[in-house]
Amino acid sequence: MNPPRHYLQFKDFTREEYQHVFDRTRWIKDKFKRYEPYHPLFDRTLVMIFEKASTRTRLSFEAGMQQLGGSAIYLNTRDSQLGRGEPVEDAAQVISRMSDVVMIRTFEQDIIERFAANSRVPVINGLTNEYHPCQILADIYTFIEHRGSIQGKTVAWIGDSNNMCNTWLQAAELLDFNVHVSTPPGYEVEPERAGLYGTGHFEQFADPMDACKGADLVTTDVWTSMGFEAENDERMKDFADWCVDAEMMAAARQHAVFMHCLPAHRGEEVTAEVIDGVQSVVWDEAENRLHAQKALMEYLVLGKVED
Ligand code: CP
Ligand code: NVA
């Protein structure tokens, strides 16, 4: 049996594979909008394991699998043996004998890597402390829908150098665009943790206004990610000047779009004026999780499907 392909971080796919997945996303989305059934994963089962909360990830994977003709099973740490110390390697052996694809949202990347190493079926990262590749897949697809190719463009990342930031940085190296990062002091990008090759596709700026200058896309995320709640009070103070506002959007290009993976905190990392304003594409971004992940599951389970 050939080892399965996994999607554990953005750089697990080549640029050509992304082109295929984006083409399939468009095709699957168009078909869905025309109410035409498409059931390539009939009789297949997705297992979703959540060790952290979720609205969009659960909904988009569960609805997506059903729309592709398969079924989805939800497990969480609280009411499965995972929460009672069953080794992740054992869980992977068992779960992957009863399913066709697994999605996991967990803490350290090491956990999902260990699961994947013991899985007979493809494993998808639904968010770890280090990465959130499914979100960036949908975000880049959304950018392409609104503005065309992202190659050569500039993304301004304002705020925490978290799982979203790391994944944008990996994507920039792979798909050849630039990221301007501005974080408060002490929260700078750690290139090794981000899994970068060091191809010079990002630049750090002390002032978020400078990072926004010339950007085609301005994006941010919560100041405190899941799993880091103990740091919340300190972060509220440290990040106070890293709120994306109208002034920052005005420093970006005239046609810049604003993105946020959601959930958002208006008045913290972004003003209501920006996230609810005309440049914001956050609802398309959220919807595209559904379409992009359907294309992703199709690719991982069936390989390259052509129209
Ligand atoms: N953006 C995102 O992953 O949302 P959820 O935490 O609701 O899944
Ligand atoms: N960085 C956030 C993203 C939530 C979708 C977190 O990890 O909590």
CSV table of C-alpha atoms and ligand atoms in Angstrom, one decimal:
chain,number,residue,atom,x,y,z
A,1,MET,CA,0.0,0.0,0.0
A,2,ASN,CA,1.4,3.4,-1.0
A,3,PRO,CA,1.7,5.9,1.9
A,4,PRO,CA,-1.1,8.4,1.6
A,5,ARG,CA,-0.6,12.1,0.8
A,6,HIS,CA,-1.3,14.4,3.8
A,7,TYR,CA,-2.0,18.2,4.0
A,8,LEU,CA,-0.3,19.2,7.3
A,9,GLN,CA,1.2,22.5,6.2
A,10,PHE,CA,1.0,24.7,3.2
A,11,LYS,CA,4.3,23.6,1.7
A,12,ASP,CA,3.1,20.0,1.5
A,13,PHE,CA,1.7,20.8,-2.0
A,14,THR,CA,3.6,22.1,-5.1
A,15,ARG,CA,2.6,25.2,-7.0
A,16,GLU,CA,1.2,23.0,-9.8
A,17,GLU,CA,-0.9,21.1,-7.2
A,18,TYR,CA,-2.3,24.4,-6.0
A,19,GLN,CA,-3.2,25.4,-9.5
A,20,HIS,CA,-5.1,22.2,-9.8
A,21,VAL,CA,-6.9,22.6,-6.5
A,22,PHE,CA,-7.8,26.2,-7.3
A,23,ASP,CA,-9.2,25.1,-10.7
A,24,ARG,CA,-11.2,22.4,-9.1
A,25,THR,CA,-12.5,24.8,-6.4
A,26,ARG,CA,-13.9,27.1,-9.1
A,27,TRP,CA,-15.5,24.1,-10.9
A,28,ILE,CA,-17.0,22.6,-7.8
A,29,LYS,CA,-18.2,26.0,-6.6
A,30,ASP,CA,-19.9,26.8,-9.9
A,31,LYS,CA,-21.6,23.4,-10.0
A,32,PHE,CA,-22.8,23.9,-6.4
A,33,LYS,CA,-24.2,27.3,-7.2
A,34,ARG,CA,-26.2,25.8,-10.1
A,35,TYR,CA,-27.6,23.2,-7.7
A,36,GLU,CA,-26.1,20.4,-9.6
A,37,PRO,CA,-25.3,17.4,-7.4
A,38,TYR,CA,-21.7,16.2,-7.5
A,39,HIS,CA,-21.0,13.0,-5.5
A,40,PRO,CA,-17.4,11.8,-6.2
A,41,LEU,CA,-16.9,10.8,-2.6
A,42,PHE,CA,-20.1,8.7,-2.4
A,43,ASP,CA,-19.8,6.2,0.5
A,44,ARG,CA,-16.6,7.7,1.8
A,45,THR,CA,-16.2,8.8,5.4
A,46,LEU,CA,-14.5,11.8,6.9
A,47,VAL,CA,-13.5,11.8,10.5
A,48,MET,CA,-13.1,15.2,12.1
A,49,ILE,CA,-11.2,15.4,15.4
A,50,PHE,CA,-11.4,18.6,17.4
A,51,GLU,CA,-9.2,19.4,20.4
A,52,LYS,CA,-10.2,23.2,20.1
A,53,ALA,CA,-13.4,25.0,19.4
A,54,SER,CA,-14.6,25.7,15.8
A,55,THR,CA,-17.6,27.0,13.9
A,56,ARG,CA,-16.3,27.4,10.3
A,57,THR,CA,-14.0,24.5,10.1
A,58,ARG,CA,-16.5,22.0,11.4
A,59,LEU,CA,-19.3,23.3,9.3
A,60,SER,CA,-17.4,23.6,6.1
A,61,PHE,CA,-15.8,20.1,6.4
A,62,GLU,CA,-19.0,18.4,7.5
A,63,ALA,CA,-21.3,20.1,4.9
A,64,GLY,CA,-18.6,19.7,2.3
A,65,MET,CA,-18.3,16.0,2.8
A,66,GLN,CA,-22.0,15.5,2.7
A,67,GLN,CA,-22.3,17.6,-0.5
A,68,LEU,CA,-19.6,15.4,-2.1
A,69,GLY,CA,-21.8,12.3,-1.3
A,70,GLY,CA,-20.0,11.1,1.7
A,71,SER,CA,-20.5,11.3,5.5
A,72,ALA,CA,-18.7,13.0,8.3
A,73,ILE,CA,-18.2,12.0,11.9
A,74,TYR,CA,-17.3,14.5,14.6
A,75,LEU,CA,-15.0,13.5,17.6
A,76,ASN,CA,-13.7,15.8,20.3
A,77,THR,CA,-11.3,15.4,23.1
A,78,ARG,CA,-13.9,15.7,25.8
A,79,ASP,CA,-15.9,12.6,24.9
A,80,SER,CA,-13.4,10.3,23.1
A,81,GLN,CA,-10.5,8.3,24.5
A,82,LEU,CA,-8.2,11.0,23.1
A,83,GLY,CA,-8.9,13.1,26.1
A,84,ARG,CA,-8.1,10.2,28.5
A,85,GLY,CA,-4.6,9.7,27.3
A,86,GLU,CA,-4.9,7.1,24.4
A,87,PRO,CA,-1.6,7.5,22.4
A,88,VAL,CA,-2.2,9.5,19.3
A,89,GLU,CA,-0.4,6.8,17.3
A,90,ASP,CA,-2.9,4.2,18.4
A,91,ALA,CA,-5.9,6.5,17.7
A,92,ALA,CA,-4.5,7.0,14.2
A,93,GLN,CA,-4.2,3.3,13.5
A,94,VAL,CA,-7.8,2.7,14.5
A,95,ILE,CA,-9.5,5.8,13.1
A,96,SER,CA,-7.8,5.4,9.7
A,97,ARG,CA,-9.0,1.8,9.4
A,98,MET,CA,-12.6,3.0,9.6
A,99,SER,CA,-12.4,6.1,7.4
A,100,ASP,CA,-11.2,7.5,4.1
A,101,VAL,CA,-9.9,10.9,5.2
A,102,VAL,CA,-9.2,12.5,8.6
A,103,MET,CA,-9.2,16.2,9.6
A,104,ILE,CA,-7.6,17.3,12.9
A,105,ARG,CA,-7.7,20.5,14.9
A,106,THR,CA,-5.2,20.3,17.7
A,107,PHE,CA,-2.4,22.0,19.6
A,108,GLU,CA,1.3,21.3,18.7
A,109,GLN,CA,2.1,20.4,15.0
A,110,ASP,CA,3.9,17.4,16.4
A,111,ILE,CA,0.6,15.8,17.4
A,112,ILE,CA,-0.8,15.9,13.8
A,113,GLU,CA,2.6,14.8,12.4
A,114,ARG,CA,2.5,11.7,14.7
A,115,PHE,CA,-1.1,11.0,13.8
A,116,ALA,CA,-0.3,11.2,10.0
A,117,ALA,CA,2.8,9.0,10.4
A,118,ASN,CA,0.5,6.2,11.7
A,119,SER,CA,-2.5,6.8,9.4
A,120,ARG,CA,-3.5,4.7,6.4
A,121,VAL,CA,-5.6,7.6,5.0
A,122,PRO,CA,-4.9,11.3,4.2
A,123,VAL,CA,-4.8,13.6,7.2
A,124,ILE,CA,-5.7,17.3,6.9
A,125,ASN,CA,-4.6,20.0,9.3
A,126,GLY,CA,-7.7,21.9,10.4
A,127,LEU,CA,-5.5,24.2,12.6
A,128,THR,CA,-2.6,23.7,14.9
A,129,ASN,CA,-0.7,26.2,17.0
A,130,GLU,CA,1.8,26.5,14.1
A,131,TYR,CA,-0.3,26.5,10.9
A,132,HIS,CA,-3.8,26.9,9.4
A,133,PRO,CA,-3.3,25.8,5.8
A,134,CYS,CA,-7.0,25.2,4.9
A,135,GLN,CA,-7.7,28.9,5.8
A,136,ILE,CA,-4.9,30.2,3.6
A,137,LEU,CA,-6.1,27.9,0.8
A,138,ALA,CA,-9.5,29.6,0.9
A,139,ASP,CA,-8.0,33.1,1.4
A,140,ILE,CA,-5.8,32.8,-1.7
A,141,TYR,CA,-8.7,31.4,-3.7
A,142,THR,CA,-10.7,34.4,-2.5
A,143,PHE,CA,-8.0,36.8,-3.5
A,144,ILE,CA,-7.8,35.2,-7.0
A,145,GLU,CA,-11.6,35.5,-7.4
A,146,HIS,CA,-11.5,39.2,-6.5
A,147,ARG,CA,-8.2,40.4,-7.9
A,148,GLY,CA,-6.7,37.6,-10.1
A,149,SER,CA,-3.3,35.9,-9.5
A,150,ILE,CA,-1.5,36.6,-6.2
A,151,GLN,CA,1.9,36.2,-7.7
A,152,GLY,CA,4.0,39.3,-7.3
A,153,LYS,CA,1.4,40.9,-5.0
A,154,THR,CA,2.0,42.2,-1.4
A,155,VAL,CA,0.1,41.0,1.6
A,156,ALA,CA,0.3,43.1,4.8
A,157,TRP,CA,0.0,40.9,8.0
A,158,ILE,CA,-0.7,43.1,11.0
A,159,GLY,CA,-0.6,41.6,14.6
A,160,ASP,CA,0.5,38.3,16.0
A,161,SER,CA,3.0,36.0,14.2
A,162,ASN,CA,0.7,33.1,14.8
A,163,ASN,CA,-0.5,30.0,12.9
A,164,MET,CA,-2.2,32.2,10.2
A,165,CYS,CA,0.9,34.4,9.8
A,166,ASN,CA,3.2,31.4,9.5
A,167,THR,CA,1.0,29.9,6.8
A,168,TRP,CA,0.8,33.1,4.8
A,169,LEU,CA,4.7,33.2,4.9
A,170,GLN,CA,4.9,29.6,3.6
A,171,ALA,CA,2.4,30.4,0.9
A,172,ALA,CA,4.4,33.5,-0.2
A,173,GLU,CA,7.5,31.3,-0.8
A,174,LEU,CA,5.6,28.8,-2.7
A,175,LEU,CA,3.3,31.0,-4.8
A,176,ASP,CA,5.8,33.9,-5.2
A,177,PHE,CA,4.3,36.9,-3.5
A,178,ASN,CA,5.5,39.1,-0.6
A,179,VAL,CA,4.4,39.5,3.0
A,180,HIS,CA,4.9,42.7,5.0
A,181,VAL,CA,4.7,41.7,8.6
A,182,SER,CA,4.2,44.0,11.5
A,183,THR,CA,4.0,42.6,15.1
A,184,PRO,CA,4.6,44.3,18.4
A,185,PRO,CA,8.1,43.9,19.8
A,186,GLY,CA,8.6,40.4,21.3
A,187,TYR,CA,6.1,38.8,18.9
A,188,GLU,CA,8.2,38.7,15.7
A,189,VAL,CA,8.2,35.9,13.2
A,190,GLU,CA,10.3,32.9,14.1
A,191,PRO,CA,11.4,31.7,10.6
A,192,GLU,CA,12.2,28.1,11.8
A,193,ARG,CA,8.8,27.7,13.5
A,194,ALA,CA,7.1,29.1,10.4
A,195,GLY,CA,8.9,26.4,8.3
A,196,LEU,CA,10.4,28.8,5.9
A,197,TYR,CA,13.1,28.1,3.3
A,198,GLY,CA,14.5,31.6,3.7
A,199,THR,CA,13.7,32.8,0.1
A,200,GLY,CA,13.3,36.4,1.1
A,201,HIS,CA,9.5,36.7,0.5
A,202,PHE,CA,8.8,38.6,3.7
A,203,GLU,CA,9.9,41.8,5.4
A,204,GLN,CA,9.3,42.9,9.0
A,205,PHE,CA,8.1,46.4,9.9
A,206,ALA,CA,8.1,48.0,13.4
A,207,ASP,CA,5.2,50.4,12.3
A,208,PRO,CA,2.1,48.7,11.0
A,209,MET,CA,1.4,51.8,8.8
A,210,ASP,CA,4.7,51.1,6.9
A,211,ALA,CA,3.7,47.4,6.5
A,212,CYS,CA,0.4,48.5,4.9
A,213,LYS,CA,2.0,50.8,2.3
A,214,GLY,CA,1.5,49.4,-1.2
A,215,ALA,CA,-0.3,46.3,0.0
A,216,ASP,CA,-2.8,44.6,-2.2
A,217,LEU,CA,-4.3,42.7,0.7
A,218,VAL,CA,-4.4,43.7,4.4
A,219,THR,CA,-5.1,41.0,6.9
A,220,THR,CA,-5.0,40.3,10.6
A,221,ASP,CA,-6.2,37.8,13.2
A,222,VAL,CA,-7.1,37.7,16.9
A,223,TRP,CA,-4.4,38.9,19.4
A,224,THR,CA,-4.8,35.8,21.5
A,225,SER,CA,-5.1,32.4,19.7
A,226,MET,CA,-6.7,29.3,21.1
A,227,GLY,CA,-4.3,27.7,23.6
A,228,PHE,CA,-2.7,31.0,24.6
A,229,GLU,CA,-5.5,32.4,26.8
A,230,ALA,CA,-3.2,32.7,29.8
A,231,GLU,CA,-1.4,35.5,28.0
A,232,ASN,CA,-4.6,37.4,27.1
A,233,ASP,CA,-4.2,40.4,29.5
A,234,GLU,CA,-0.6,41.0,28.6
A,235,ARG,CA,-1.4,40.7,24.9
A,236,MET,CA,-4.3,43.2,25.1
A,237,LYS,CA,-1.8,45.8,26.2
A,238,ASP,CA,1.0,44.8,23.9
A,239,PHE,CA,-1.2,44.7,20.7
A,240,ALA,CA,-3.1,47.9,21.3
A,241,ASP,CA,-1.5,49.8,18.4
A,242,TRP,CA,-1.9,46.8,16.0
A,243,CYS,CA,-5.6,47.4,15.2
A,244,VAL,CA,-6.3,47.6,11.5
A,245,ASP,CA,-8.2,50.8,10.9
A,246,ALA,CA,-9.2,53.1,8.1
A,247,GLU,CA,-5.9,54.9,8.2
A,248,MET,CA,-4.0,51.7,7.6
A,249,MET,CA,-6.4,50.7,4.8
A,250,ALA,CA,-5.8,54.1,3.2
A,251,ALA,CA,-2.0,53.5,3.3
A,252,ALA,CA,-2.6,50.3,1.2
A,253,ARG,CA,-3.3,50.3,-2.5
A,254,GLN,CA,-6.6,51.8,-3.5
A,255,HIS,CA,-8.0,48.4,-4.6
A,256,ALA,CA,-6.6,46.5,-1.5
A,257,VAL,CA,-9.0,44.0,0.1
A,258,PHE,CA,-9.3,43.2,3.8
A,259,MET,CA,-9.3,39.7,5.1
A,260,HIS,CA,-9.8,38.1,8.5
A,261,CYS,CA,-10.1,34.3,9.1
A,262,LEU,CA,-12.8,35.0,11.8
A,263,PRO,CA,-13.9,34.9,14.5
A,264,ALA,CA,-13.1,38.6,14.9
A,265,HIS,CA,-13.0,41.1,17.8
A,266,ARG,CA,-14.2,44.5,16.5
A,267,GLY,CA,-12.3,47.2,18.3
A,268,GLU,CA,-9.3,45.0,19.0
A,269,GLU,CA,-7.4,43.7,16.0
A,270,VAL,CA,-9.7,45.5,13.5
A,271,THR,CA,-12.2,48.3,13.6
A,272,ALA,CA,-15.9,47.7,12.8
A,273,GLU,CA,-15.5,50.3,10.0
A,274,VAL,CA,-12.9,48.2,8.2
A,275,ILE,CA,-14.3,44.7,8.7
A,276,ASP,CA,-17.8,45.8,7.8
A,277,GLY,CA,-16.6,48.2,5.1
A,278,VAL,CA,-16.5,48.0,1.3
A,279,GLN,CA,-12.9,46.6,1.1
A,280,SER,CA,-13.7,43.7,3.4
A,281,VAL,CA,-14.2,40.2,1.7
A,282,VAL,CA,-14.5,38.3,5.0
A,283,TRP,CA,-17.8,36.6,4.1
A,284,ASP,CA,-16.6,35.3,0.8
A,285,GLU,CA,-13.4,34.2,2.6
A,286,ALA,CA,-15.5,32.1,5.0
A,287,GLU,CA,-17.7,30.7,2.3
A,288,ASN,CA,-14.8,29.7,0.2
A,289,ARG,CA,-13.6,27.4,3.0
A,290,LEU,CA,-16.4,25.1,1.9
A,291,HIS,CA,-15.5,25.1,-1.8
A,292,ALA,CA,-11.7,25.0,-1.4
A,293,GLN,CA,-11.9,22.1,1.1
A,294,LYS,CA,-14.2,20.1,-1.1
A,295,ALA,CA,-11.5,20.4,-3.9
A,296,LEU,CA,-8.9,19.5,-1.3
A,297,MET,CA,-10.7,16.3,-0.2
A,298,GLU,CA,-11.4,15.3,-3.8
A,299,TYR,CA,-7.7,15.7,-4.6
A,300,LEU,CA,-6.4,13.8,-1.5
A,301,VAL,CA,-8.9,10.9,-1.8
A,302,LEU,CA,-9.2,10.5,-5.6
A,303,GLY,CA,-6.1,12.2,-7.0
A,304,LYS,CA,-6.3,14.5,-10.0
A,305,VAL,CA,-9.9,14.5,-11.3
A,306,GLU,CA,-10.4,16.4,-14.6
A,307,ASP,CA,-13.7,17.8,-15.7
B,1,CP,N1,-11.4,30.5,10.6
B,1,CP,C1,-11.7,29.4,11.3
B,1,CP,O1,-11.0,28.4,11.3
B,1,CP,O2,-12.8,29.4,12.1
B,1,CP,P1,-13.3,28.4,13.2
B,1,CP,O3,-12.4,28.5,14.3
B,1,CP,O4,-14.7,28.8,13.5
B,1,CP,O5,-13.3,27.0,12.6
B,2,NVA,N1,-5.1,32.2,15.2
B,2,NVA,C1,-6.5,31.8,15.6
B,2,NVA,C2,-7.2,31.3,14.4
B,2,NVA,C3,-8.7,30.9,14.7
B,2,NVA,C4,-9.4,30.4,13.5
B,2,NVA,C5,-6.4,30.7,16.6
B,2,NVA,O1,-5.5,29.8,16.5
B,2,NVA,O2,-7.1,30.7,17.6
